[in-house]
Amino acid sequence: MTTDDTFYLPAEWQPQSGIQLTWPHQETDWHPYLDDIQHTYIELAKAITTHELLLVVAPQTEPIRQQLEAHLDATHCARIRYCACPTNDTWARDHGALTLMSKTHPQLLDFRFNGWGEKFEAGFDNAITRHLCAQQILHGTYEDCNDFVLEGGSIESDGQGTILTTSHCLLAPHRNQPLTRDALTQQLLNRFHAKRVLWLDHGTLEGDDTDGHIDTTVRFAPNDTLLYICCNNPADSHYADFQALEQQLHTLRTLEGKPYQLIPLPFPDPIYYEGERLPATYANFLVINGAVIYPTYNQPHNDRLACEALQRAFPDREMLPVDSRIIIRQHGSIHCLTMQYPTGVLR
């Protein structure tokens, strides 16, 4: 097929205007430990506003404004924008707009979010992007893509026309049946003006609600690099699946036909909450202007190895750790909670 090079899906490390956080509140599943997760959000807000703008979305924004003003200095607070609208939950990665860029203007793609295959109520969250565009908080051409179910965490872009995804997520029930893998490939090529789609068939974390989002296992980095979580413990239940993932990564080639540079991330030691193993992962980091915000799990050795691997992939960026043990109780991490907007979208 021919591709339209006017628009493209940027890589996360390309220049950004800001980050969206959809704030936890009493009516979300965070309510049993709301104070703890809000503390984590304040840490994220501080890290983000050190480098760029922050958009806070919540049903009631004034209490959040007061909370942030009590913990952040005036310079950081001046970089925060607010939008009040109804929300079901907090996973901005999956209900936020996916932004295409061109030489002239951004295009905001609003895909349908249905609670990861109708597992959870998501009607309010699916309407958030429409609210943001209608209130002119996000700037760009709005494109209604609600005829297609797609979560931001299910795809990765290298900014050069390659989309990376997983078969176990996009082919999971209650997404886009009866579309086949070939038909889904065509959808991704057309909607993102991409050149190709690379599919991975292995690497699913226990406790994951998303059916295997790519941003929990494998991430693009500059210079044809793939960061991936590597399980080297034969006693771990993930071992066989993630060994198969690593083998598949070795078979992938760049657009120029060269092997990718592969940088392994450590596999966190098992973390349990109320008897359930949680999907802890170091792949769920967020790249922002000048920094990488990455999850830690109070595992000094693994946390250090993760930082070293990320610094190798992003040598010119500051490493900002955020304790993510509370976040993973709801089966996500830092990248899942956030959505970046390229230059010009958030002002």
mmCIF file of C-alpha atoms in Angstrom:
data_model
loop_
_atom_site.group_PDB
_atom_site.id
_atom_site.type_symbol
_atom_site.label_atom_id
_atom_site.label_comp_id
_atom_site.label_asym_id
_atom_site.label_seq_id
_atom_site.Cartn_x
_atom_site.Cartn_y
_atom_site.Cartn_z
ATOM 1 C CA MET A 1 0.000 0.000 0.000
ATOM 2 C CA THR A 2 1.032 3.624 -0.335
ATOM 3 C CA THR A 3 1.345 5.666 2.848
ATOM 4 C CA ASP A 4 0.544 9.289 3.500
ATOM 5 C CA ASP A 5 3.694 10.865 4.940
ATOM 6 C CA THR A 6 1.955 14.139 5.793
ATOM 7 C CA PHE A 7 0.898 12.817 9.220
ATOM 8 C CA TYR A 8 2.823 10.475 11.490
ATOM 9 C CA LEU A 9 2.594 9.123 15.028
ATOM 10 C CA PRO A 10 5.520 10.603 16.971
ATOM 11 C CA ALA A 11 7.819 8.629 19.197
ATOM 12 C CA GLU A 12 7.379 9.393 22.877
ATOM 13 C CA TRP A 13 10.841 10.960 23.133
ATOM 14 C CA GLN A 14 10.030 13.629 20.546
ATOM 15 C CA PRO A 15 9.217 17.152 21.860
ATOM 16 C CA GLN A 16 6.099 17.382 24.008
ATOM 17 C CA SER A 17 3.785 20.172 25.127
ATOM 18 C CA GLY A 18 2.488 18.373 28.202
ATOM 19 C CA ILE A 19 1.180 15.303 30.006
ATOM 20 C CA GLN A 20 -2.366 14.372 31.017
ATOM 21 C CA LEU A 21 -3.184 12.882 34.426
ATOM 22 C CA THR A 22 -6.765 11.805 35.092
ATOM 23 C CA TRP A 23 -6.947 12.218 38.866
ATOM 24 C CA PRO A 24 -8.186 9.493 41.251
ATOM 25 C CA HIS A 25 -11.265 10.253 43.351
ATOM 26 C CA GLN A 26 -13.630 8.597 45.808
ATOM 27 C CA GLU A 27 -15.825 7.078 43.085
ATOM 28 C CA THR A 28 -12.920 5.195 41.464
ATOM 29 C CA ASP A 29 -11.496 1.832 42.469
ATOM 30 C CA TRP A 30 -8.732 3.731 44.277
ATOM 31 C CA HIS A 31 -11.010 4.675 47.176
ATOM 32 C CA PRO A 32 -9.660 2.086 49.699
ATOM 33 C CA TYR A 33 -6.209 3.738 49.543
ATOM 34 C CA LEU A 34 -7.074 7.116 48.024
ATOM 35 C CA ASP A 35 -4.635 9.127 50.173
ATOM 36 C CA ASP A 36 -1.753 6.858 49.152
ATOM 37 C CA ILE A 37 -2.437 7.049 45.416
ATOM 38 C CA GLN A 38 -2.985 10.800 45.554
ATOM 39 C CA HIS A 39 0.447 11.129 47.173
ATOM 40 C CA THR A 40 1.884 9.197 44.213
ATOM 41 C CA TYR A 41 0.035 11.518 41.823
ATOM 42 C CA ILE A 42 1.534 14.538 43.565
ATOM 43 C CA GLU A 43 4.997 13.022 43.045
ATOM 44 C CA LEU A 44 4.188 12.532 39.363
ATOM 45 C CA ALA A 45 2.867 16.092 39.089
ATOM 46 C CA LYS A 46 6.072 17.476 40.577
ATOM 47 C CA ALA A 47 8.255 15.463 38.192
ATOM 48 C CA ILE A 48 6.195 16.426 35.142
ATOM 49 C CA THR A 49 5.933 20.143 35.920
ATOM 50 C CA THR A 50 9.683 20.352 36.423
ATOM 51 C CA HIS A 51 9.940 19.829 32.668
ATOM 52 C CA GLU A 52 6.634 20.681 30.954
ATOM 53 C CA LEU A 53 2.915 21.389 31.301
ATOM 54 C CA LEU A 54 0.514 19.117 33.167
ATOM 55 C CA LEU A 55 -3.189 18.677 32.397
ATOM 56 C CA VAL A 56 -5.284 17.461 35.346
ATOM 57 C CA VAL A 57 -8.674 15.933 34.494
ATOM 58 C CA ALA A 58 -11.233 15.158 37.224
ATOM 59 C CA PRO A 59 -14.933 15.600 38.052
ATOM 60 C CA GLN A 60 -14.007 18.303 40.586
ATOM 61 C CA THR A 61 -10.756 20.160 40.049
ATOM 62 C CA GLU A 62 -10.745 22.794 42.807
ATOM 63 C CA PRO A 63 -9.828 20.348 45.623
ATOM 64 C CA ILE A 64 -6.978 19.048 43.473
ATOM 65 C CA ARG A 65 -5.770 22.577 42.774
ATOM 66 C CA GLN A 66 -5.657 23.250 46.516
ATOM 67 C CA GLN A 67 -3.880 19.954 47.139
ATOM 68 C CA LEU A 68 -1.204 20.663 44.519
ATOM 69 C CA GLU A 69 -0.712 24.250 45.656
ATOM 70 C CA ALA A 70 -0.040 22.922 49.156
ATOM 71 C CA HIS A 71 2.721 20.584 47.917
ATOM 72 C CA LEU A 72 4.250 22.278 44.844
ATOM 73 C CA ASP A 73 5.869 25.680 44.521
ATOM 74 C CA ALA A 74 4.409 28.493 42.421
ATOM 75 C CA THR A 75 6.600 27.739 39.402
ATOM 76 C CA HIS A 76 5.334 24.172 39.196
ATOM 77 C CA CYS A 77 1.714 25.181 39.821
ATOM 78 C CA ALA A 78 1.869 27.731 36.999
ATOM 79 C CA ARG A 79 2.438 24.834 34.600
ATOM 80 C CA ILE A 80 -0.783 23.019 35.525
ATOM 81 C CA ARG A 81 -3.995 23.188 33.500
ATOM 82 C CA TYR A 82 -7.329 21.784 34.727
ATOM 83 C CA CYS A 83 -10.429 20.318 33.109
ATOM 84 C CA ALA A 84 -13.556 19.267 35.006
ATOM 85 C CA CYS A 85 -15.545 16.399 33.489
ATOM 86 C CA PRO A 86 -16.984 13.064 34.647
ATOM 87 C CA THR A 87 -14.538 10.141 34.895
ATOM 88 C CA ASN A 88 -14.826 6.431 35.656
ATOM 89 C CA ASP A 89 -11.175 5.761 36.360
ATOM 90 C CA THR A 90 -7.679 7.142 35.848
ATOM 91 C CA TRP A 91 -5.925 5.376 32.974
ATOM 92 C CA ALA A 92 -5.164 8.320 30.682
ATOM 93 C CA ARG A 93 -2.936 6.182 28.454
ATOM 94 C CA ASP A 94 -5.990 4.296 27.278
ATOM 95 C CA HIS A 95 -8.674 6.999 27.123
ATOM 96 C CA GLY A 96 -6.450 9.905 26.044
ATOM 97 C CA ALA A 97 -6.145 11.188 22.489
ATOM 98 C CA LEU A 98 -3.466 9.665 20.257
ATOM 99 C CA THR A 99 -1.863 12.565 18.405
ATOM 100 C CA LEU A 100 -0.641 12.548 14.833
ATOM 101 C CA MET A 101 1.724 15.337 13.806
ATOM 102 C CA SER A 102 2.333 17.091 10.505
ATOM 103 C CA LYS A 103 4.256 20.161 9.388
ATOM 104 C CA THR A 104 1.186 22.314 9.935
ATOM 105 C CA HIS A 105 -0.947 21.021 12.826
ATOM 106 C CA PRO A 106 -1.691 18.118 15.184
ATOM 107 C CA GLN A 107 -4.536 15.690 14.610
ATOM 108 C CA LEU A 108 -6.198 14.258 17.738
ATOM 109 C CA LEU A 109 -7.464 10.703 17.224
ATOM 110 C CA ASP A 110 -10.227 9.774 19.674
ATOM 111 C CA PHE A 111 -10.522 5.983 19.596
ATOM 112 C CA ARG A 112 -13.200 4.070 21.453
ATOM 113 C CA PHE A 113 -12.248 3.006 24.962
ATOM 114 C CA ASN A 114 -14.512 0.231 26.253
ATOM 115 C CA GLY A 115 -12.837 -0.774 29.505
ATOM 116 C CA TRP A 116 -10.315 -3.214 27.968
ATOM 117 C CA GLY A 117 -12.865 -5.348 26.195
ATOM 118 C CA GLU A 118 -15.930 -4.447 28.278
ATOM 119 C CA LYS A 119 -14.370 -5.598 31.563
ATOM 120 C CA PHE A 120 -15.199 -2.314 33.329
ATOM 121 C CA GLU A 121 -17.603 0.609 32.908
ATOM 122 C CA ALA A 122 -15.946 3.232 30.719
ATOM 123 C CA GLY A 123 -18.651 5.526 29.322
ATOM 124 C CA PHE A 124 -17.389 8.661 31.066
ATOM 125 C CA ASP A 125 -13.735 7.916 30.253
ATOM 126 C CA ASN A 126 -14.531 7.314 26.600
ATOM 127 C CA ALA A 127 -15.952 10.875 26.417
ATOM 128 C CA ILE A 128 -12.984 12.649 28.071
ATOM 129 C CA THR A 129 -11.153 13.492 24.849
ATOM 130 C CA ARG A 130 -14.342 14.945 23.331
ATOM 131 C CA HIS A 131 -14.709 17.147 26.432
ATOM 132 C CA LEU A 132 -11.102 18.323 26.205
ATOM 133 C CA CYS A 133 -11.399 19.207 22.531
ATOM 134 C CA ALA A 134 -14.810 20.853 22.902
ATOM 135 C CA GLN A 135 -13.428 23.072 25.661
ATOM 136 C CA GLN A 136 -10.379 23.851 23.475
ATOM 137 C CA ILE A 137 -7.992 22.565 26.114
ATOM 138 C CA LEU A 138 -6.404 20.320 23.513
ATOM 139 C CA HIS A 139 -5.479 22.095 20.284
ATOM 140 C CA GLY A 140 -5.555 20.308 16.953
ATOM 141 C CA THR A 141 -7.996 18.770 14.499
ATOM 142 C CA TYR A 142 -10.340 16.392 16.321
ATOM 143 C CA GLU A 143 -11.006 13.085 14.579
ATOM 144 C CA ASP A 144 -13.776 10.836 15.896
ATOM 145 C CA CYS A 145 -12.443 7.264 15.756
ATOM 146 C CA ASN A 146 -15.087 5.702 17.996
ATOM 147 C CA ASP A 147 -15.813 3.105 15.332
ATOM 148 C CA PHE A 148 -12.573 1.360 16.365
ATOM 149 C CA VAL A 149 -11.561 0.107 19.838
ATOM 150 C CA LEU A 150 -7.947 0.959 20.614
ATOM 151 C CA GLU A 151 -6.070 1.769 23.817
ATOM 152 C CA GLY A 152 -2.922 3.882 23.773
ATOM 153 C CA GLY A 153 -1.059 1.294 25.832
ATOM 154 C CA SER A 154 -1.590 -1.326 23.137
ATOM 155 C CA ILE A 155 0.700 0.311 20.556
ATOM 156 C CA GLU A 156 4.217 1.747 20.394
ATOM 157 C CA SER A 157 5.608 4.065 17.710
ATOM 158 C CA ASP A 158 9.217 4.722 16.744
ATOM 159 C CA GLY A 159 8.215 7.980 15.028
ATOM 160 C CA GLN A 160 9.462 6.621 11.688
ATOM 161 C CA GLY A 161 6.431 4.649 10.563
ATOM 162 C CA THR A 162 6.731 1.428 12.563
ATOM 163 C CA ILE A 163 3.932 0.430 14.949
ATOM 164 C CA LEU A 164 4.624 -2.279 17.544
ATOM 165 C CA THR A 165 1.719 -4.199 19.109
ATOM 166 C CA THR A 166 0.671 -7.573 20.536
ATOM 167 C CA SER A 167 -1.625 -10.181 19.069
ATOM 168 C CA HIS A 168 -2.997 -11.229 22.468
ATOM 169 C CA CYS A 169 -4.387 -7.719 23.086
ATOM 170 C CA LEU A 170 -5.673 -6.570 19.707
ATOM 171 C CA LEU A 171 -7.221 -9.964 18.968
ATOM 172 C CA ALA A 172 -8.751 -10.299 22.447
ATOM 173 C CA PRO A 173 -12.547 -10.614 22.848
ATOM 174 C CA HIS A 174 -14.860 -7.591 22.754
ATOM 175 C CA ARG A 175 -12.398 -5.306 20.957
ATOM 176 C CA ASN A 176 -12.910 -5.326 17.187
ATOM 177 C CA GLN A 177 -14.299 -8.735 16.260
ATOM 178 C CA PRO A 178 -14.595 -10.182 13.717
ATOM 179 C CA LEU A 179 -11.554 -8.353 12.289
ATOM 180 C CA THR A 180 -8.619 -10.645 11.542
ATOM 181 C CA ARG A 181 -4.976 -9.873 12.216
ATOM 182 C CA ASP A 182 -4.536 -8.805 8.591
ATOM 183 C CA ALA A 183 -7.570 -6.527 8.786
ATOM 184 C CA LEU A 184 -6.314 -5.011 12.052
ATOM 185 C CA THR A 185 -2.923 -4.407 10.454
ATOM 186 C CA GLN A 186 -4.634 -2.498 7.658
ATOM 187 C CA GLN A 187 -6.593 -0.426 10.180
ATOM 188 C CA LEU A 188 -3.394 0.557 12.015
ATOM 189 C CA LEU A 189 -1.573 1.372 8.776
ATOM 190 C CA ASN A 190 -4.417 3.562 7.550
ATOM 191 C CA ARG A 191 -5.263 5.361 10.770
ATOM 192 C CA PHE A 192 -1.672 6.156 11.762
ATOM 193 C CA HIS A 193 -0.328 6.658 8.224
ATOM 194 C CA ALA A 194 2.234 4.003 9.169
ATOM 195 C CA LYS A 195 4.591 2.017 6.990
ATOM 196 C CA ARG A 196 4.372 -1.311 8.816
ATOM 197 C CA VAL A 197 3.115 -3.096 11.929
ATOM 198 C CA LEU A 198 5.240 -5.493 13.971
ATOM 199 C CA TRP A 199 3.254 -8.036 16.005
ATOM 200 C CA LEU A 200 4.534 -9.755 19.149
ATOM 201 C CA ASP A 201 2.950 -13.028 20.244
ATOM 202 C CA HIS A 202 4.426 -13.535 23.719
ATOM 203 C CA GLY A 203 4.816 -11.701 27.022
ATOM 204 C CA THR A 204 1.714 -11.422 29.224
ATOM 205 C CA LEU A 205 1.968 -10.479 32.895
ATOM 206 C CA GLU A 206 -0.063 -12.173 35.598
ATOM 207 C CA GLY A 207 -2.659 -9.782 37.030
ATOM 208 C CA ASP A 208 -2.824 -7.726 33.828
ATOM 209 C CA ASP A 209 -6.320 -6.459 32.931
ATOM 210 C CA THR A 210 -5.391 -5.267 29.439
ATOM 211 C CA ASP A 211 -4.862 -8.629 27.702
ATOM 212 C CA GLY A 212 -1.190 -7.783 27.221
ATOM 213 C CA HIS A 213 -0.485 -4.144 26.419
ATOM 214 C CA ILE A 214 2.826 -3.609 24.684
ATOM 215 C CA ASP A 215 3.797 -0.839 27.127
ATOM 216 C CA THR A 216 4.080 -3.395 29.928
ATOM 217 C CA THR A 217 6.681 -5.501 28.137
ATOM 218 C CA VAL A 218 8.516 -3.904 25.163
ATOM 219 C CA ARG A 219 9.204 -0.241 24.398
ATOM 220 C CA PHE A 220 10.877 1.659 21.574
ATOM 221 C CA ALA A 221 13.843 3.895 22.356
ATOM 222 C CA PRO A 222 16.032 6.068 20.093
ATOM 223 C CA ASN A 223 18.613 4.633 17.692
ATOM 224 C CA ASP A 224 16.643 1.505 16.747
ATOM 225 C CA THR A 225 16.558 0.257 20.322
ATOM 226 C CA LEU A 226 14.030 -1.982 22.058
ATOM 227 C CA LEU A 227 13.798 -2.085 25.847
ATOM 228 C CA TYR A 228 12.125 -5.246 27.131
ATOM 229 C CA ILE A 229 11.566 -7.010 30.425
ATOM 230 C CA CYS A 230 13.603 -10.187 30.660
ATOM 231 C CA CYS A 231 12.724 -13.136 32.899
ATOM 232 C CA ASN A 232 15.785 -15.274 33.689
ATOM 233 C CA ASN A 233 14.337 -17.255 36.604
ATOM 234 C CA PRO A 234 13.199 -20.742 35.479
ATOM 235 C CA ALA A 235 11.144 -21.022 38.678
ATOM 236 C CA ASP A 236 9.006 -18.000 37.749
ATOM 237 C CA SER A 237 5.675 -18.788 36.091
ATOM 238 C CA HIS A 238 6.475 -16.154 33.419
ATOM 239 C CA TYR A 239 9.746 -17.768 32.372
ATOM 240 C CA ALA A 240 8.765 -19.755 29.251
ATOM 241 C CA ASP A 241 6.558 -17.010 27.801
ATOM 242 C CA PHE A 242 9.147 -14.268 28.264
ATOM 243 C CA GLN A 243 11.963 -16.425 26.939
ATOM 244 C CA ALA A 244 9.830 -16.867 23.806
ATOM 245 C CA LEU A 245 9.305 -13.095 23.697
ATOM 246 C CA GLU A 246 13.052 -12.491 23.822
ATOM 247 C CA GLN A 247 13.607 -14.977 21.001
ATOM 248 C CA GLN A 248 10.982 -13.233 18.874
ATOM 249 C CA LEU A 249 12.604 -9.837 19.506
ATOM 250 C CA HIS A 250 15.859 -11.190 18.079
ATOM 251 C CA THR A 251 14.060 -11.913 14.795
ATOM 252 C CA LEU A 252 12.732 -8.362 14.336
ATOM 253 C CA ARG A 253 14.413 -6.037 11.854
ATOM 254 C CA THR A 254 14.373 -2.280 11.361
ATOM 255 C CA LEU A 255 13.031 -0.660 8.199
ATOM 256 C CA GLU A 256 16.610 -0.838 6.901
ATOM 257 C CA GLY A 257 16.723 -4.583 7.563
ATOM 258 C CA LYS A 258 19.081 -4.434 10.559
ATOM 259 C CA PRO A 259 18.613 -6.110 13.956
ATOM 260 C CA TYR A 260 17.372 -3.911 16.772
ATOM 261 C CA GLN A 261 19.632 -3.068 19.674
ATOM 262 C CA LEU A 262 18.056 -4.977 22.575
ATOM 263 C CA ILE A 263 18.371 -3.681 26.143
ATOM 264 C CA PRO A 264 16.905 -5.957 28.828
ATOM 265 C CA LEU A 265 15.091 -4.590 31.849
ATOM 266 C CA PRO A 266 15.018 -6.666 35.046
ATOM 267 C CA PHE A 267 11.958 -8.677 35.978
ATOM 268 C CA PRO A 268 10.705 -7.459 39.368
ATOM 269 C CA ASP A 269 10.558 -9.946 42.215
ATOM 270 C CA PRO A 270 6.950 -11.082 42.730
ATOM 271 C CA ILE A 271 4.697 -8.586 44.515
ATOM 272 C CA TYR A 272 1.385 -9.733 45.972
ATOM 273 C CA TYR A 273 -1.647 -7.886 47.300
ATOM 274 C CA GLU A 274 -4.533 -9.729 48.935
ATOM 275 C CA GLY A 275 -3.142 -12.996 47.578
ATOM 276 C CA GLU A 276 -2.918 -11.838 43.953
ATOM 277 C CA ARG A 277 0.325 -11.397 42.054
ATOM 278 C CA LEU A 278 0.495 -7.871 40.680
ATOM 279 C CA PRO A 279 1.781 -6.965 37.176
ATOM 280 C CA ALA A 280 4.888 -5.065 38.251
ATOM 281 C CA THR A 281 7.062 -4.049 35.301
ATOM 282 C CA TYR A 282 9.925 -1.656 34.626
ATOM 283 C CA ALA A 283 8.817 -1.259 30.994
ATOM 284 C CA ASN A 284 5.992 1.058 32.061
ATOM 285 C CA PHE A 285 8.157 4.198 32.156
ATOM 286 C CA LEU A 286 7.217 7.630 30.767
ATOM 287 C CA VAL A 287 9.538 9.710 28.576
ATOM 288 C CA ILE A 288 9.112 13.482 28.986
ATOM 289 C CA ASN A 289 11.130 16.487 27.844
ATOM 290 C CA GLY A 290 14.570 16.038 29.352
ATOM 291 C CA ALA A 291 13.723 13.134 31.657
ATOM 292 C CA VAL A 292 12.406 9.604 32.075
ATOM 293 C CA ILE A 293 9.973 8.929 34.927
ATOM 294 C CA TYR A 294 10.311 5.268 35.809
ATOM 295 C CA PRO A 295 8.631 2.929 38.310
ATOM 296 C CA THR A 296 10.375 1.510 41.369
ATOM 297 C CA TYR A 297 9.146 -1.264 43.639
ATOM 298 C CA ASN A 298 11.313 -1.027 46.777
ATOM 299 C CA GLN A 299 13.652 -3.628 45.274
ATOM 300 C CA PRO A 300 17.021 -1.828 45.437
ATOM 301 C CA HIS A 301 18.929 -4.209 43.161
ATOM 302 C CA ASN A 302 16.242 -4.417 40.471
ATOM 303 C CA ASP A 303 15.402 -0.704 40.754
ATOM 304 C CA ARG A 304 19.087 0.137 40.180
ATOM 305 C CA LEU A 305 19.400 -2.220 37.191
ATOM 306 C CA ALA A 306 16.272 -0.697 35.643
ATOM 307 C CA CYS A 307 17.665 2.808 36.064
ATOM 308 C CA GLU A 308 20.971 1.793 34.463
ATOM 309 C CA ALA A 309 19.213 0.193 31.469
ATOM 310 C CA LEU A 310 16.994 3.227 30.943
ATOM 311 C CA GLN A 311 19.951 5.596 31.232
ATOM 312 C CA ARG A 312 21.739 3.575 28.573
ATOM 313 C CA ALA A 313 18.741 3.949 26.237
ATOM 314 C CA PHE A 314 18.205 7.639 27.079
ATOM 315 C CA PRO A 315 21.718 8.914 27.956
ATOM 316 C CA ASP A 316 20.819 12.600 27.675
ATOM 317 C CA ARG A 317 17.841 12.481 30.062
ATOM 318 C CA GLU A 318 17.467 12.733 33.804
ATOM 319 C CA MET A 319 16.187 9.586 35.536
ATOM 320 C CA LEU A 320 13.278 10.303 37.902
ATOM 321 C CA PRO A 321 12.136 7.333 40.044
ATOM 322 C CA VAL A 322 8.592 7.142 41.426
ATOM 323 C CA ASP A 323 7.524 4.427 43.877
ATOM 324 C CA SER A 324 4.796 2.534 42.013
ATOM 325 C CA ARG A 325 3.772 -0.104 44.553
ATOM 326 C CA ILE A 326 0.410 1.573 45.114
ATOM 327 C CA ILE A 327 -0.219 2.021 41.379
ATOM 328 C CA ILE A 328 0.157 -1.683 40.586
ATOM 329 C CA ARG A 329 -2.603 -2.572 43.060
ATOM 330 C CA GLN A 330 -4.922 -1.486 40.252
ATOM 331 C CA HIS A 331 -2.853 -3.455 37.711
ATOM 332 C CA GLY A 332 -1.046 -0.615 35.921
ATOM 333 C CA SER A 333 1.969 1.628 36.393
ATOM 334 C CA ILE A 334 3.307 5.069 35.447
ATOM 335 C CA HIS A 335 2.924 4.908 31.669
ATOM 336 C CA CYS A 336 -0.631 3.577 32.022
ATOM 337 C CA LEU A 337 -1.622 6.603 34.134
ATOM 338 C CA THR A 338 -0.289 9.221 31.724
ATOM 339 C CA MET A 339 -0.701 10.484 28.161
ATOM 340 C CA GLN A 340 1.809 12.752 26.451
ATOM 341 C CA TYR A 341 0.813 15.431 23.958
ATOM 342 C CA PRO A 342 3.278 16.616 21.303
ATOM 343 C CA THR A 343 4.260 20.240 20.722
ATOM 344 C CA GLY A 344 1.340 22.602 20.187
ATOM 345 C CA VAL A 345 -1.441 20.444 21.642
ATOM 346 C CA LEU A 346 -1.429 21.712 25.229
ATOM 347 C CA ARG A 347 -0.860 25.421 25.871
#
